[in-house]
PDB file of C-alpha atoms in Angstrom:
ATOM      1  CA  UNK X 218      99.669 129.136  70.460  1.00  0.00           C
ATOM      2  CA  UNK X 219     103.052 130.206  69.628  1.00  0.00           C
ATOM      3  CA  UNK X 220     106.043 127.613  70.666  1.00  0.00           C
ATOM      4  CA  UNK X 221     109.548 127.617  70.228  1.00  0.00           C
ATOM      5  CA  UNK X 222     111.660 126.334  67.054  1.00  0.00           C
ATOM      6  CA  UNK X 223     114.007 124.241  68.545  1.00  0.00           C
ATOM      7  CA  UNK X 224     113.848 120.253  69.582  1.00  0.00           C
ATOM      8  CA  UNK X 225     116.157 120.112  71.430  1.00  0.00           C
ATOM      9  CA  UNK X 226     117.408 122.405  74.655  1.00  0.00           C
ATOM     10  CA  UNK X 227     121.003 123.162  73.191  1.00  0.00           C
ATOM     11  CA  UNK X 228     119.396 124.441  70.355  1.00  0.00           C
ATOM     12  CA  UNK X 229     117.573 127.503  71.929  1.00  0.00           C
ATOM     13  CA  UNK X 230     118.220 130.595  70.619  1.00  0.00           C
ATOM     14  CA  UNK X 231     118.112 133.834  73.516  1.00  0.00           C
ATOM     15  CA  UNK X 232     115.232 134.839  71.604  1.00  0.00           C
ATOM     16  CA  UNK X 233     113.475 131.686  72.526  1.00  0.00           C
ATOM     17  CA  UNK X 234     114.391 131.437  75.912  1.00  0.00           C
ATOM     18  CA  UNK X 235     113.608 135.124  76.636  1.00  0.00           C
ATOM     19  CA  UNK X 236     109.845 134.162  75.040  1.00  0.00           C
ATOM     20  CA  UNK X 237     109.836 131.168  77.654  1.00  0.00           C
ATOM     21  CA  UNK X 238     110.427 132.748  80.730  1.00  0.00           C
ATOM     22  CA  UNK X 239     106.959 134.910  81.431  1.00  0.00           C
ATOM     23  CA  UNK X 240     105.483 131.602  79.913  1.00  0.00           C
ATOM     24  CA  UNK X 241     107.475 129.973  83.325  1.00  0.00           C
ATOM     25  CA  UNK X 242     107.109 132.809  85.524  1.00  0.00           C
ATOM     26  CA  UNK X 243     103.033 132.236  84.853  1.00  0.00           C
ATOM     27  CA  UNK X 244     103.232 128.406  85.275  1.00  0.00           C
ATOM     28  CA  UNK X 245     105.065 129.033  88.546  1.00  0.00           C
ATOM     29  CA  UNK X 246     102.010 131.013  89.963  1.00  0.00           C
ATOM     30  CA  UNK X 247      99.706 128.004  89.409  1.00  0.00           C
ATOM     31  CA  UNK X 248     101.705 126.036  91.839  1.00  0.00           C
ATOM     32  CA  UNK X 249      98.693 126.650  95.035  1.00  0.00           C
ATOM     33  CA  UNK X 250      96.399 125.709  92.728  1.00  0.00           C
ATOM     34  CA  UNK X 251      98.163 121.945  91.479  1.00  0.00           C
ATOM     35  CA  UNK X 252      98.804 121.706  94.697  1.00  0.00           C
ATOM     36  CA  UNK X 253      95.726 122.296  96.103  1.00  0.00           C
ATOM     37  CA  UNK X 254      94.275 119.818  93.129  1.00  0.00           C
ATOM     38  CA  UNK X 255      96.572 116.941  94.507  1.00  0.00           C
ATOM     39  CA  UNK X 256      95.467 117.396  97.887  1.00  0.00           C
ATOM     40  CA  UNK X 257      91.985 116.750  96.654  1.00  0.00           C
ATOM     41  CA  UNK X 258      92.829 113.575  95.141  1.00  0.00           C
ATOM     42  CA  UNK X 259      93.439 112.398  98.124  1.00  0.00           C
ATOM     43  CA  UNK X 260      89.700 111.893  99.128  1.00  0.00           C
ATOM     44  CA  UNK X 261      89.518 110.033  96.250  1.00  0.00           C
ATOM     45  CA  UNK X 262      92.504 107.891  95.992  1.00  0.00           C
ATOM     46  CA  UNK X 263      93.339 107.028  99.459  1.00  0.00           C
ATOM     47  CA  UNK X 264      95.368 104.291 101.453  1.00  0.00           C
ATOM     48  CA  UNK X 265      92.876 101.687 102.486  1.00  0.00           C
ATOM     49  CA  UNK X 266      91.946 100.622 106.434  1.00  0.00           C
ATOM     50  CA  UNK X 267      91.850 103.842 108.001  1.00  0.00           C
ATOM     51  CA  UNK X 268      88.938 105.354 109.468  1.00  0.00           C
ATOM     52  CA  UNK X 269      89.422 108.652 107.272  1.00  0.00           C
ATOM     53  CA  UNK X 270      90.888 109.615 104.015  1.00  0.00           C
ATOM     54  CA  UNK X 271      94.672 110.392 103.560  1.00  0.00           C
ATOM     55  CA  UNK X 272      92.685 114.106 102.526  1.00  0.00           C
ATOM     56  CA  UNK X 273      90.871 114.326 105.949  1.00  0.00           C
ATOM     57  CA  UNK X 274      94.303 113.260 108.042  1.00  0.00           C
ATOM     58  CA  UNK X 275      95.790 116.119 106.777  1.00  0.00           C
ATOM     59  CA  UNK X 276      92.533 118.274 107.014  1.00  0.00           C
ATOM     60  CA  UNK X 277      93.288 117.188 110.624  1.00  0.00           C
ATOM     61  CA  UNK X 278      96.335 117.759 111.491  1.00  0.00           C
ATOM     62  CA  UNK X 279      96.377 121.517 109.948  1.00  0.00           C
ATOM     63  CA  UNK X 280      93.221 122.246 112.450  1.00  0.00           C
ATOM     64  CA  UNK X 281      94.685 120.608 115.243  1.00  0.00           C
ATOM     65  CA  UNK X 282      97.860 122.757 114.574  1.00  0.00           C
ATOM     66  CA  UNK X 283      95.774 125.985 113.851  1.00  0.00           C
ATOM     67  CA  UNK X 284      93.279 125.238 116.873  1.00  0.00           C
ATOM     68  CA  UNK X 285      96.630 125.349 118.763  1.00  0.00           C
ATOM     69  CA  UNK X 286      98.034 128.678 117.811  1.00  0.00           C
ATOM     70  CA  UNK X 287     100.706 127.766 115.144  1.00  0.00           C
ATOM     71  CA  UNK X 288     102.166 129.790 112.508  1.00  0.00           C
ATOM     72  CA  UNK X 289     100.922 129.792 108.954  1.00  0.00           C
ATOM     73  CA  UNK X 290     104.023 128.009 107.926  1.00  0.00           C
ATOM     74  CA  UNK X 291     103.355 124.778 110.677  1.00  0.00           C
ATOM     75  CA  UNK X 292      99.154 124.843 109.590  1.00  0.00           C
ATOM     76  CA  UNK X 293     100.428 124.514 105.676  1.00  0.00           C
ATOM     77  CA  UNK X 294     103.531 122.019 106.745  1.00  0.00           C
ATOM     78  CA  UNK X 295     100.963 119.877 108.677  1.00  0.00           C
ATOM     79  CA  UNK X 296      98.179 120.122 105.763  1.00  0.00           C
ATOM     80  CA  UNK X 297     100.552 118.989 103.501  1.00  0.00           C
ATOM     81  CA  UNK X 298     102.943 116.953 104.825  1.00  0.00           C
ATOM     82  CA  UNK X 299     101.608 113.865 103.510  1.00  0.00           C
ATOM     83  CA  UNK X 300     100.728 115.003 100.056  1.00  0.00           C
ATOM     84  CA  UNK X 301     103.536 112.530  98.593  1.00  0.00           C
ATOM     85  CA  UNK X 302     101.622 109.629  99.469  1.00  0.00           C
ATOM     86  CA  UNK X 303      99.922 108.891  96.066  1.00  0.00           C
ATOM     87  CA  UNK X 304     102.709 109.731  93.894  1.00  0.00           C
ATOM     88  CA  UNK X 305     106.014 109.079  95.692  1.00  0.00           C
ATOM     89  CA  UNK X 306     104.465 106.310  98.616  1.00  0.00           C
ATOM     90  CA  UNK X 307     107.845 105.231  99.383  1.00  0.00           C
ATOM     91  CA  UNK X 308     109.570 108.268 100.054  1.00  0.00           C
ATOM     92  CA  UNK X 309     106.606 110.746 100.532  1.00  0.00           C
ATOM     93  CA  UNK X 310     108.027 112.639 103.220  1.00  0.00           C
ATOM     94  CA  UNK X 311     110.708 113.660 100.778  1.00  0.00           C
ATOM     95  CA  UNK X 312     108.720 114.530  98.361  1.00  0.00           C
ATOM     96  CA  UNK X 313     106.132 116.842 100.197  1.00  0.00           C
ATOM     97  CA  UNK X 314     109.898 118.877 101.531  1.00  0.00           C
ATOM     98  CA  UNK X 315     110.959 119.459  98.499  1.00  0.00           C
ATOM     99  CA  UNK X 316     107.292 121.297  97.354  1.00  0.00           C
ATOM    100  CA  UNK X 317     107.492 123.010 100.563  1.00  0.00           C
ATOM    101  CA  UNK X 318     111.169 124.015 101.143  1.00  0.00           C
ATOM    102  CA  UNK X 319     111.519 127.276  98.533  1.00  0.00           C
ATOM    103  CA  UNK X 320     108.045 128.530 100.659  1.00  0.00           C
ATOM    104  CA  UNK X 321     109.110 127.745 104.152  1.00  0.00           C
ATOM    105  CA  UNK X 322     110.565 127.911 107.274  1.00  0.00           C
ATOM    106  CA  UNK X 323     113.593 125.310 107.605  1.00  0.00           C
ATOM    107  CA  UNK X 324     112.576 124.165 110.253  1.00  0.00           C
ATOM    108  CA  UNK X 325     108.823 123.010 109.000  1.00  0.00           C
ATOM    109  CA  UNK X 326     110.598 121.673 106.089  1.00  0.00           C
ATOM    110  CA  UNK X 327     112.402 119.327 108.003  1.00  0.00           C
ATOM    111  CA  UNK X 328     109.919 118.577 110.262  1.00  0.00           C
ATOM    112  CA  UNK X 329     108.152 117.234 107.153  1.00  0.00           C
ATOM    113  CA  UNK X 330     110.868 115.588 105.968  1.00  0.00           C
ATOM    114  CA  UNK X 331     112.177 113.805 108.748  1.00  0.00           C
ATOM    115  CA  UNK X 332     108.361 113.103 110.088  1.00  0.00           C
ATOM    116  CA  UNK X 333     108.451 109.242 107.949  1.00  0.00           C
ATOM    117  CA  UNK X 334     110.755 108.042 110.873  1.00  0.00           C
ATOM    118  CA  UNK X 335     109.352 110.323 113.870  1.00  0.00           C
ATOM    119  CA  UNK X 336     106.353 108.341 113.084  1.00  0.00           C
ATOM    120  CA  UNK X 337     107.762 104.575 113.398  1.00  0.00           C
ATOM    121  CA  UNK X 338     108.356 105.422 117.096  1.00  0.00           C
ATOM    122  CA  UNK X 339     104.658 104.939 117.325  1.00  0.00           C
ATOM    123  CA  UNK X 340     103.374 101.641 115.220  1.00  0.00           C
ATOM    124  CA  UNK X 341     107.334 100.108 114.282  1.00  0.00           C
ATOM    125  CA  UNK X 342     108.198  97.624 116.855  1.00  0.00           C
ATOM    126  CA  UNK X 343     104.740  95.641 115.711  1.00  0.00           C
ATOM    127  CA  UNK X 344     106.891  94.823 112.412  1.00  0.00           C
ATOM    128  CA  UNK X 345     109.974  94.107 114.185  1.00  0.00           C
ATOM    129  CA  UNK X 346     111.506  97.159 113.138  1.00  0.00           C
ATOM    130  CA  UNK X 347     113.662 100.318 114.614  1.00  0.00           C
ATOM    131  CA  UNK X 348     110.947 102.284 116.929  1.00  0.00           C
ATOM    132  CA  UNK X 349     113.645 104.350 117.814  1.00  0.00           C
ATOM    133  CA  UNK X 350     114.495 105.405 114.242  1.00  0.00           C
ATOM    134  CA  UNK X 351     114.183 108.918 115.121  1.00  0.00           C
ATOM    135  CA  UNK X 352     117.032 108.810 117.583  1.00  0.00           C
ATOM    136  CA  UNK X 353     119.997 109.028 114.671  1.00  0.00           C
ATOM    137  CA  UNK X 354     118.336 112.911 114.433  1.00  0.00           C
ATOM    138  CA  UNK X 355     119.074 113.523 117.911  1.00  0.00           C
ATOM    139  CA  UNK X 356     121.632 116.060 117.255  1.00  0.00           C
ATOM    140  CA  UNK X 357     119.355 117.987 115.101  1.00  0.00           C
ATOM    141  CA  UNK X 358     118.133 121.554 116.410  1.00  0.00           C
ATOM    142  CA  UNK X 359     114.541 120.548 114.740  1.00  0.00           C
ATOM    143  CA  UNK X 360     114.653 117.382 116.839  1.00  0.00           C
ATOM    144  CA  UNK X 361     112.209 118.269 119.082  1.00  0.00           C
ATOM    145  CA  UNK X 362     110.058 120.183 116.914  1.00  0.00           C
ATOM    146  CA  UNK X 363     109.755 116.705 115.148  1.00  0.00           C
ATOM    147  CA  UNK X 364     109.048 114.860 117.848  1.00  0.00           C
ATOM    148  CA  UNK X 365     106.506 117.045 118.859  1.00  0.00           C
ATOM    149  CA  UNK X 366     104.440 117.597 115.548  1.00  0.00           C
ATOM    150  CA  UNK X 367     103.995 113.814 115.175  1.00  0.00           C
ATOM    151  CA  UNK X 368     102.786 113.142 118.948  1.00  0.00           C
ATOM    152  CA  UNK X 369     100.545 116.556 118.985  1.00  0.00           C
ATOM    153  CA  UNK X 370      99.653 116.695 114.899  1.00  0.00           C
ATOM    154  CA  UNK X 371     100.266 113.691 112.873  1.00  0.00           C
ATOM    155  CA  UNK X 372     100.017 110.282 115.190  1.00  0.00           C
ATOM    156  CA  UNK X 373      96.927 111.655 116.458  1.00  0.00           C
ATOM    157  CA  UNK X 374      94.817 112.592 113.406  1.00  0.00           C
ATOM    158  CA  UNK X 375      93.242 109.824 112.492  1.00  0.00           C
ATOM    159  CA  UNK X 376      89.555 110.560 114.487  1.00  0.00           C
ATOM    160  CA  UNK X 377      86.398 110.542 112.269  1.00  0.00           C
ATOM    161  CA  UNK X 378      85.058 112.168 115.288  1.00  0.00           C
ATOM    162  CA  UNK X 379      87.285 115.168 115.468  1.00  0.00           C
ATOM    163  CA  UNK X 380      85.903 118.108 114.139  1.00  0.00           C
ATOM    164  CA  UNK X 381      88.131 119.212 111.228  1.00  0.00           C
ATOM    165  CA  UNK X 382      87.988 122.096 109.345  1.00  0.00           C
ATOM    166  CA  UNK X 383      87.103 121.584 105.355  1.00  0.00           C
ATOM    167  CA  UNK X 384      89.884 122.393 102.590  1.00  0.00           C
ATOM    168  CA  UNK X 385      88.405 125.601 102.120  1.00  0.00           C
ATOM    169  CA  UNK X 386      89.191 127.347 105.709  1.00  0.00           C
ATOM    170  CA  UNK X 387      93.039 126.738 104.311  1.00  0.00           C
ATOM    171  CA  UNK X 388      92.763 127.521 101.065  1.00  0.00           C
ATOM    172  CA  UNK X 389      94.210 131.159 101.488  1.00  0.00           C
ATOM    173  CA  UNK X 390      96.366 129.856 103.836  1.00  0.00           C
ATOM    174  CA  UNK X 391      97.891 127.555 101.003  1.00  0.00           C
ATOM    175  CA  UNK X 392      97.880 130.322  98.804  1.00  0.00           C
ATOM    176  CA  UNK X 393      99.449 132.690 100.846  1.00  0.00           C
ATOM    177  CA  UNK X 394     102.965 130.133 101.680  1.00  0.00           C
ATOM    178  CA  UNK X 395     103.359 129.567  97.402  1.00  0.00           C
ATOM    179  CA  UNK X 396     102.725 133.621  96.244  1.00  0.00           C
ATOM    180  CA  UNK X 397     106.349 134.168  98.649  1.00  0.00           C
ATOM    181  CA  UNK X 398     109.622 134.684  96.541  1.00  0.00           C
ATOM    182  CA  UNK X 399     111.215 131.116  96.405  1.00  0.00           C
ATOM    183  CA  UNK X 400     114.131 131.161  98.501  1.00  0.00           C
ATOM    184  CA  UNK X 401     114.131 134.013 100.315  1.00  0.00           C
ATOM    185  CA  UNK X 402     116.306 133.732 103.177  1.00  0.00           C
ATOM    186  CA  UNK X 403     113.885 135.472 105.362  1.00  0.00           C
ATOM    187  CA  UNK X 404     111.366 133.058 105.069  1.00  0.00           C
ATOM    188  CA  UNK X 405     113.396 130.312 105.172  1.00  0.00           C
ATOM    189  CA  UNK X 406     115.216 131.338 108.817  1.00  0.00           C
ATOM    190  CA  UNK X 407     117.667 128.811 107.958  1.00  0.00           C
ATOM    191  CA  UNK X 408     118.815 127.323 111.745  1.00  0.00           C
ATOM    192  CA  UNK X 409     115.612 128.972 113.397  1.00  0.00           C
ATOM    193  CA  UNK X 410     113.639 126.846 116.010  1.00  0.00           C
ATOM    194  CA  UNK X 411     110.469 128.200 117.032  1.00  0.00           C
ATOM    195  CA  UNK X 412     109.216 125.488 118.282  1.00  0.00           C
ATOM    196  CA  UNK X 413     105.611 123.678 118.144  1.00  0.00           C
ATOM    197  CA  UNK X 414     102.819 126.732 120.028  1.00  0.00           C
ATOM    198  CA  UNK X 415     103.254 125.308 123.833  1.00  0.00           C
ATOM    199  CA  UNK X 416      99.569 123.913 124.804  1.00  0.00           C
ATOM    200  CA  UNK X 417      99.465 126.500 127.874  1.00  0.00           C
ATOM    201  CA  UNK X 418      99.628 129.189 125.291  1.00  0.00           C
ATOM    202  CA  UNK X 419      97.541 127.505 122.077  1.00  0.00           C
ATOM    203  CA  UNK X 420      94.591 129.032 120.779  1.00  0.00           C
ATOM    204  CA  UNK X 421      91.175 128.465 122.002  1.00  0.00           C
TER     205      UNK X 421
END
């Protein structure tokens, strides 16, 4: 295959660089599909003591938010939100934002961010920590859309009895979130609450 002269960046001629970018442009399509190929890991290499796979949480959590009416952008955020947790286990709430935030609604974005602390209010004071961590976001407009993801979504997908959907019902979901333009202000809504479905309204 054809490559580039130069070793180093500040060598590149326009030439080169104007070869490179379809090269990038095609890379950047494949992004569902690595994505999709780390989720799967996840059945594989998976945090020990649980009931179910770090995979099957998030299989959960996407068809409890889907079984509840949410938006594509909440079912993908919840699928995903702990994708981070083989390759960034410290800060994997971080890391599963930043794949998600060109693709998404702010306010999912910071929902998955944030959701590391939402979720200490639940299991921290049994390690003498803060359980209240998630009061220092208080002030946040996605506060409560937080707050409510982890009680209704996260917290409470951890049931090998549940009946979750397999990867494949999401799949075009997945897809559909990483073919948008990258930063596009309209799909971003950028200080937009919507809010988790209310359960008087969700979805059969």
């Amino acid at each position: 295959m054809k490559t580039v002269e130069f070793t180093a960046m500040k060598d590149g001629t326009k030439e080169e660089y104007l070869f490179l970018k379809p090269l990038e442009d095609e890379h950047i399509k494949g992004t569902a599909d690595r994505v999709l190929r780390e989720l799967r890991l996840q059945e594989e290499e998976t945090l020990p003591g649980y009931k179910i796979s770090r995979l099957t949480h998030g299989l959960q959590s996407a068809t409890r938010a889907y079984n509840e009416g949410a938006d594509v952008d909440w079912v993908v955020g919840a699928l995903l939100h702990d994708i981070g947790d083989g390759l960034a286990p410290q800060n994997h709430d971080k890391f599963a934002a930043e794949i998600l935030r060109p693709y998404m609604r702010e306010e999912v974005v910071w929902t998955v961010e944030h959701h590391a602390a939402f979720q200490m209010y639940y299991y921290a004071h049994h390690y003498g920590w803060n359980q209240h961590e998630r009061e220092k976001y208080s002030a946040s407009p996605y506060y409560r859309s937080c707050v409510d993801f982890c009680e209704r979504w996260d917290q409470s997908s951890f049931d090998p009895a549940y009946p979750t959907r397999d990867l494949d019902f999401f799949v075009p979901m997945v897809r559909e979130v990483f073919a948008r333009k990258a930063h596009d202000p309209a799909v971003q809504q950028k200080g937009v609450v919507k809010g988790i479905p209310p359960l008087a309204t969700a979805a059969e």
